[in-house]
Amino acid sequence: MNTLPKGWNLVACADGAAVAEHVAACLLVDRLHWPDQPLGLATGRTMEPVYGALVKVVYALPAAEQQRLRQQWLSFNLDEYVGLAPGDAGSFAAFMARHLQQPLALGMDQVRLPAGLASDPGGEAQRYATDLARCGGLGLQLLGLGLNGHVGFNEPPCPAMAPCRCLELSSTTRGQNAAAFGGDARAVPERAITLGLAEILAARSLLLVVTGAAKAGILARLLAEEPSPELPASWLQGHPNLTLVADQAALGECGAIDPCFS
Ligand code: GLP
């Protein structure tokens, strides 16, 4: 029997659609109740149905509440590729514009990401972290899980307190994300700017979303292994307020999880 780390909760859903609806509801509650703290957002295929569901629930709100949510919205994304302009279809800025900023009619400056085209990516990482800190740091942080256990673009090996920085992407990650680049892993940028485990672990709460059978192995490792640099997501075990939302396909290899320890 697996046990969840202290402070973690598990929401087990039948499928990806149910995961998306649950996560969208959590994001909506967060924006309505904690609008003063920036929301941390993520990209990736896991998040596409999440943002689709979020747009739907926002449009179901009364007009006055929709307006309030729009006016107060401020989010910071985890990461961006180095060398891509916001207008490049493969950039995370374009992903966020397509799935969230345009559908919700949010201002460009309300959905922030590192600037992929900055001439000094290391300096841009510091500027981005400073901007986030000046806005109050992360409230709720939405997280996906990489096939190699990365969160954001914190690639293994990664120390627990790694700060926001520019880093080289692994071949696993470039392969995982090739679909957004015509299926060619070599077309995926070699570097990225990512918030570090330091900023992520300082968030008020974390929402880790894992779907699909391809993630079952890495999720099982995350729940079974001691925290270590080889599995960056394992540092999340030290966060006192994390909700894992996963579908049955992703939970497949975890066996029974004892919720009493959550
Ligand atoms: C990407 C992103 C992560 C994302 C993860 C999973 O590379 N940098 O923030 O959570 O990898 O992606 P997907 O949902 O497509 O599996």
CSV table of C-alpha atoms and ligand atoms in Angstrom, one decimal:
chain,number,residue,atom,x,y,z
A,1,MET,CA,0.0,0.0,0.0
A,2,ASN,CA,1.4,3.4,-1.0
A,3,THR,CA,1.0,6.3,1.3
A,4,LEU,CA,0.7,9.9,0.2
A,5,PRO,CA,3.3,12.4,1.5
A,6,LYS,CA,2.2,14.4,4.5
A,7,GLY,CA,0.1,17.4,3.4
A,8,TRP,CA,-0.9,15.8,0.1
A,9,ASN,CA,-4.4,15.1,-1.0
A,10,LEU,CA,-5.4,12.8,-3.9
A,11,VAL,CA,-8.3,13.4,-6.2
A,12,ALA,CA,-8.7,10.3,-8.4
A,13,CYS,CA,-10.8,10.8,-11.5
A,14,ALA,CA,-12.2,8.3,-14.0
A,15,ASP,CA,-10.6,10.0,-17.0
A,16,GLY,CA,-8.9,13.1,-18.4
A,17,ALA,CA,-12.2,15.0,-18.9
A,18,ALA,CA,-13.1,14.5,-15.3
A,19,VAL,CA,-9.6,15.7,-14.3
A,20,ALA,CA,-10.0,18.8,-16.4
A,21,GLU,CA,-13.3,19.7,-14.9
A,22,HIS,CA,-12.0,19.3,-11.3
A,23,VAL,CA,-8.9,21.3,-12.0
A,24,ALA,CA,-10.8,24.1,-13.7
A,25,ALA,CA,-13.2,24.3,-10.7
A,26,CYS,CA,-10.1,24.6,-8.4
A,27,LEU,CA,-8.6,27.4,-10.6
A,28,LEU,CA,-11.9,29.3,-10.7
A,29,VAL,CA,-12.3,29.1,-6.9
A,30,ASP,CA,-8.7,30.3,-6.5
A,31,ARG,CA,-9.3,33.3,-8.8
A,32,LEU,CA,-12.5,34.2,-7.1
A,33,HIS,CA,-11.2,33.9,-3.5
A,34,TRP,CA,-7.5,34.7,-3.7
A,35,PRO,CA,-7.3,37.2,-6.6
A,36,ASP,CA,-4.5,39.2,-4.8
A,37,GLN,CA,-1.9,36.4,-5.2
A,38,PRO,CA,-0.7,35.6,-8.7
A,39,LEU,CA,-1.8,32.2,-10.1
A,40,GLY,CA,1.0,30.0,-11.4
A,41,LEU,CA,0.2,28.3,-14.7
A,42,ALA,CA,1.6,25.5,-16.8
A,43,THR,CA,1.6,24.4,-20.4
A,44,GLY,CA,1.6,21.0,-22.1
A,45,ARG,CA,-1.0,18.6,-23.5
A,46,THR,CA,-2.3,17.8,-20.0
A,47,MET,CA,-3.4,21.5,-19.6
A,48,GLU,CA,-5.3,21.9,-22.9
A,49,PRO,CA,-8.5,20.3,-21.6
A,50,VAL,CA,-8.0,22.1,-18.3
A,51,TYR,CA,-8.0,25.5,-19.9
A,52,GLY,CA,-10.9,24.5,-22.2
A,53,ALA,CA,-12.9,23.6,-19.1
A,54,LEU,CA,-11.8,26.7,-17.3
A,55,VAL,CA,-13.0,29.0,-20.1
A,56,LYS,CA,-16.4,27.2,-20.0
A,57,VAL,CA,-16.9,27.7,-16.3
A,58,VAL,CA,-15.8,31.3,-16.5
A,59,TYR,CA,-18.4,32.1,-19.2
A,60,ALA,CA,-21.0,30.4,-17.0
A,61,LEU,CA,-20.5,33.0,-14.3
A,62,PRO,CA,-22.8,36.0,-13.9
A,63,ALA,CA,-21.5,38.9,-16.0
A,64,ALA,CA,-20.4,41.0,-13.0
A,65,GLU,CA,-18.3,38.1,-11.6
A,66,GLN,CA,-16.7,37.5,-15.0
A,67,GLN,CA,-15.8,41.2,-15.1
A,68,ARG,CA,-14.3,41.1,-11.7
A,69,LEU,CA,-12.3,37.9,-12.5
A,70,ARG,CA,-10.9,39.5,-15.7
A,71,GLN,CA,-10.0,42.8,-14.0
A,72,GLN,CA,-8.1,41.0,-11.2
A,73,TRP,CA,-6.4,38.3,-13.2
A,74,LEU,CA,-2.7,38.0,-12.9
A,75,SER,CA,-0.8,34.8,-13.7
A,76,PHE,CA,2.8,33.8,-14.2
A,77,ASN,CA,3.7,30.8,-16.3
A,78,LEU,CA,6.4,28.3,-15.3
A,79,ASP,CA,8.5,28.5,-18.3
A,80,GLU,CA,9.3,29.5,-21.9
A,81,TYR,CA,11.7,28.3,-24.6
A,82,VAL,CA,14.7,30.4,-25.3
A,83,GLY,CA,14.8,31.9,-28.8
A,84,LEU,CA,11.1,31.8,-29.6
A,85,ALA,CA,9.0,34.9,-30.1
A,86,PRO,CA,5.6,35.1,-28.6
A,87,GLY,CA,4.2,34.8,-32.1
A,88,ASP,CA,5.9,31.6,-32.8
A,89,ALA,CA,3.3,28.8,-32.8
A,90,GLY,CA,5.6,26.5,-30.7
A,91,SER,CA,6.2,29.1,-27.9
A,92,PHE,CA,4.4,28.7,-24.6
A,93,ALA,CA,3.3,32.4,-25.0
A,94,ALA,CA,1.4,31.3,-28.1
A,95,PHE,CA,0.0,28.3,-26.3
A,96,MET,CA,-1.3,30.6,-23.5
A,97,ALA,CA,-2.7,33.1,-25.9
A,98,ARG,CA,-4.5,30.3,-27.8
A,99,HIS,CA,-5.9,28.4,-24.8
A,100,LEU,CA,-6.5,31.1,-22.2
A,101,GLN,CA,-5.6,34.8,-22.8
A,102,GLN,CA,-7.6,35.2,-26.0
A,103,PRO,CA,-10.6,33.0,-25.1
A,104,LEU,CA,-11.0,34.9,-21.7
A,105,ALA,CA,-10.1,38.3,-23.3
A,106,LEU,CA,-7.4,38.9,-20.8
A,107,GLY,CA,-4.7,41.6,-21.3
A,108,MET,CA,-1.3,40.5,-22.5
A,109,ASP,CA,0.3,41.7,-19.3
A,110,GLN,CA,-2.1,39.7,-17.2
A,111,VAL,CA,-0.7,36.4,-18.4
A,112,ARG,CA,3.0,36.6,-17.9
A,113,LEU,CA,5.8,34.4,-19.2
A,114,PRO,CA,9.6,34.7,-19.4
A,115,ALA,CA,10.6,36.5,-22.6
A,116,GLY,CA,11.9,33.8,-24.9
A,117,LEU,CA,13.7,36.4,-27.1
A,118,ALA,CA,15.6,38.2,-24.4
A,119,SER,CA,19.2,38.7,-25.5
A,120,ASP,CA,20.4,37.7,-22.0
A,121,PRO,CA,18.3,34.6,-21.0
A,122,GLY,CA,20.0,34.4,-17.6
A,123,GLY,CA,19.2,38.0,-16.8
A,124,GLU,CA,15.7,37.5,-18.1
A,125,ALA,CA,15.3,34.6,-15.6
A,126,GLN,CA,16.3,37.0,-12.8
A,127,ARG,CA,14.0,39.7,-14.0
A,128,TYR,CA,11.1,37.3,-14.2
A,129,ALA,CA,11.7,36.0,-10.7
A,130,THR,CA,12.0,39.6,-9.4
A,131,ASP,CA,8.7,40.5,-11.1
A,132,LEU,CA,7.0,37.5,-9.6
A,133,ALA,CA,8.3,38.3,-6.1
A,134,ARG,CA,7.2,42.0,-6.4
A,135,CYS,CA,3.7,40.8,-7.3
A,136,GLY,CA,3.6,38.7,-4.0
A,137,GLY,CA,5.0,35.3,-5.1
A,138,LEU,CA,2.9,32.3,-6.2
A,139,GLY,CA,-0.4,31.6,-4.7
A,140,LEU,CA,-1.8,28.4,-6.3
A,141,GLN,CA,0.7,26.8,-8.7
A,142,LEU,CA,-0.7,24.5,-11.4
A,143,LEU,CA,1.9,21.7,-12.3
A,144,GLY,CA,2.1,19.0,-14.9
A,145,LEU,CA,4.7,16.2,-14.8
A,146,GLY,CA,7.4,15.5,-17.4
A,147,LEU,CA,8.1,11.9,-18.5
A,148,ASN,CA,11.5,12.3,-16.8
A,149,GLY,CA,10.0,13.7,-13.6
A,150,HIS,CA,10.6,17.4,-14.4
A,151,VAL,CA,8.2,20.1,-13.2
A,152,GLY,CA,8.3,23.3,-15.2
A,153,PHE,CA,11.5,22.7,-17.0
A,154,ASN,CA,13.5,21.7,-14.0
A,155,GLU,CA,15.4,18.8,-15.6
A,156,PRO,CA,17.2,16.1,-13.6
A,157,PRO,CA,19.5,16.4,-11.8
A,158,CYS,CA,18.0,19.3,-10.0
A,159,PRO,CA,18.6,20.4,-6.4
A,160,ALA,CA,15.6,21.2,-4.2
A,161,MET,CA,16.3,24.9,-4.0
A,162,ALA,CA,17.2,25.6,-7.7
A,163,PRO,CA,16.1,29.1,-8.5
A,164,CYS,CA,14.5,30.6,-11.7
A,165,ARG,CA,17.2,30.2,-14.4
A,166,CYS,CA,18.0,29.4,-18.0
A,167,LEU,CA,19.0,25.7,-18.6
A,168,GLU,CA,19.6,23.1,-21.3
A,169,LEU,CA,16.7,20.8,-22.1
A,170,SER,CA,17.2,17.0,-22.0
A,171,SER,CA,16.7,14.9,-25.1
A,172,THR,CA,13.8,13.2,-23.3
A,173,THR,CA,12.0,16.5,-22.9
A,174,ARG,CA,12.7,17.6,-26.4
A,175,GLY,CA,11.3,14.3,-27.6
A,176,GLN,CA,8.3,14.7,-25.4
A,177,ASN,CA,7.5,18.1,-26.7
A,178,ALA,CA,8.3,17.5,-30.4
A,179,ALA,CA,4.6,17.3,-31.4
A,180,ALA,CA,4.4,21.1,-31.1
A,181,PHE,CA,7.3,21.3,-33.6
A,182,GLY,CA,6.0,19.1,-36.4
A,183,GLY,CA,7.1,16.0,-34.6
A,184,ASP,CA,10.8,16.8,-35.0
A,185,ALA,CA,12.7,16.7,-31.6
A,186,ARG,CA,15.6,18.6,-33.2
A,187,ALA,CA,13.3,21.5,-33.9
A,188,VAL,CA,12.5,21.9,-30.2
A,189,PRO,CA,14.7,24.7,-28.7
A,190,GLU,CA,17.7,23.5,-26.8
A,191,ARG,CA,17.3,25.9,-23.9
A,192,ALA,CA,14.5,27.2,-21.7
A,193,ILE,CA,13.9,29.6,-18.8
A,194,THR,CA,12.0,28.0,-15.9
A,195,LEU,CA,10.9,29.0,-12.5
A,196,GLY,CA,12.9,26.8,-10.1
A,197,LEU,CA,11.9,24.4,-7.4
A,198,ALA,CA,12.7,27.3,-5.0
A,199,GLU,CA,9.8,29.5,-6.4
A,200,ILE,CA,7.5,26.5,-6.8
A,201,LEU,CA,8.0,25.2,-3.3
A,202,ALA,CA,7.3,28.7,-1.9
A,203,ALA,CA,3.8,28.7,-3.5
A,204,ARG,CA,0.9,28.7,-1.1
A,205,SER,CA,-0.5,25.5,-2.6
A,206,LEU,CA,0.2,23.2,-5.5
A,207,LEU,CA,-2.1,21.4,-7.9
A,208,LEU,CA,-0.3,18.5,-9.6
A,209,VAL,CA,-2.2,17.2,-12.6
A,210,VAL,CA,-1.2,13.8,-14.2
A,211,THR,CA,-3.2,12.0,-16.9
A,212,GLY,CA,-2.7,9.1,-19.2
A,213,ALA,CA,-1.0,5.8,-19.1
A,214,ALA,CA,2.3,7.2,-20.4
A,215,LYS,CA,2.7,9.0,-17.0
A,216,ALA,CA,1.9,5.9,-14.9
A,217,GLY,CA,5.5,4.9,-14.4
A,218,ILE,CA,6.9,8.3,-13.5
A,219,LEU,CA,3.9,8.9,-11.1
A,220,ALA,CA,4.5,5.6,-9.4
A,221,ARG,CA,8.1,6.6,-8.9
A,222,LEU,CA,7.2,10.0,-7.5
A,223,LEU,CA,5.0,8.3,-4.9
A,224,ALA,CA,7.5,5.6,-4.0
A,225,GLU,CA,10.9,7.2,-4.0
A,226,GLU,CA,12.8,9.3,-1.5
A,227,PRO,CA,13.3,12.9,-2.7
A,228,SER,CA,16.4,13.2,-4.9
A,229,PRO,CA,17.9,15.4,-7.6
A,230,GLU,CA,17.3,12.6,-10.1
A,231,LEU,CA,13.5,13.0,-9.9
A,232,PRO,CA,12.9,16.8,-9.6
A,233,ALA,CA,9.2,16.4,-8.9
A,234,SER,CA,10.1,14.3,-5.8
A,235,TRP,CA,11.0,17.6,-4.0
A,236,LEU,CA,7.3,18.4,-4.1
A,237,GLN,CA,7.0,15.7,-1.3
A,238,GLY,CA,8.2,18.5,1.1
A,239,HIS,CA,5.3,20.8,0.2
A,240,PRO,CA,2.7,21.0,3.0
A,241,ASN,CA,-0.3,21.7,0.7
A,242,LEU,CA,-0.4,19.7,-2.6
A,243,THR,CA,-3.4,18.2,-4.3
A,244,LEU,CA,-2.7,15.5,-6.9
A,245,VAL,CA,-5.4,15.2,-9.5
A,246,ALA,CA,-4.9,12.1,-11.6
A,247,ASP,CA,-7.0,9.8,-13.8
A,248,GLN,CA,-7.2,6.0,-13.5
A,249,ALA,CA,-4.8,5.5,-16.4
A,250,ALA,CA,-2.0,7.5,-14.7
A,251,LEU,CA,-2.7,5.9,-11.3
A,252,GLY,CA,-2.6,2.5,-12.8
A,253,GLU,CA,0.9,1.5,-11.5
A,254,CYS,CA,0.5,3.1,-8.1
A,255,GLY,CA,-1.6,0.3,-6.6
A,256,ALA,CA,-3.8,1.2,-3.7
A,257,ILE,CA,-3.1,4.6,-2.1
A,258,ASP,CA,-3.9,5.0,1.6
A,259,PRO,CA,-5.7,8.3,1.8
A,260,CYS,CA,-5.5,8.3,5.7
A,261,PHE,CA,-2.0,9.7,5.5
A,262,SER,CA,-3.0,12.6,3.3
B,1,GLP,C1,6.5,20.4,-20.5
B,1,GLP,C2,6.4,21.7,-19.6
B,1,GLP,C3,5.8,21.3,-18.3
B,1,GLP,C4,4.7,20.3,-18.5
B,1,GLP,C5,5.3,19.0,-18.9
B,1,GLP,C6,4.3,17.9,-19.3
B,1,GLP,O1,7.7,20.3,-21.1
B,1,GLP,N1,7.5,22.4,-19.4
B,1,GLP,O2,5.4,22.4,-17.6
B,1,GLP,O3,4.0,20.1,-17.3
B,1,GLP,O4,6.3,19.2,-19.8
B,1,GLP,O5,3.8,18.1,-20.6
B,1,GLP,P1,2.6,17.3,-21.1
B,1,GLP,O6,1.4,17.7,-20.4
B,1,GLP,O7,2.5,17.6,-22.6
B,1,GLP,O8,2.8,15.8,-20.9
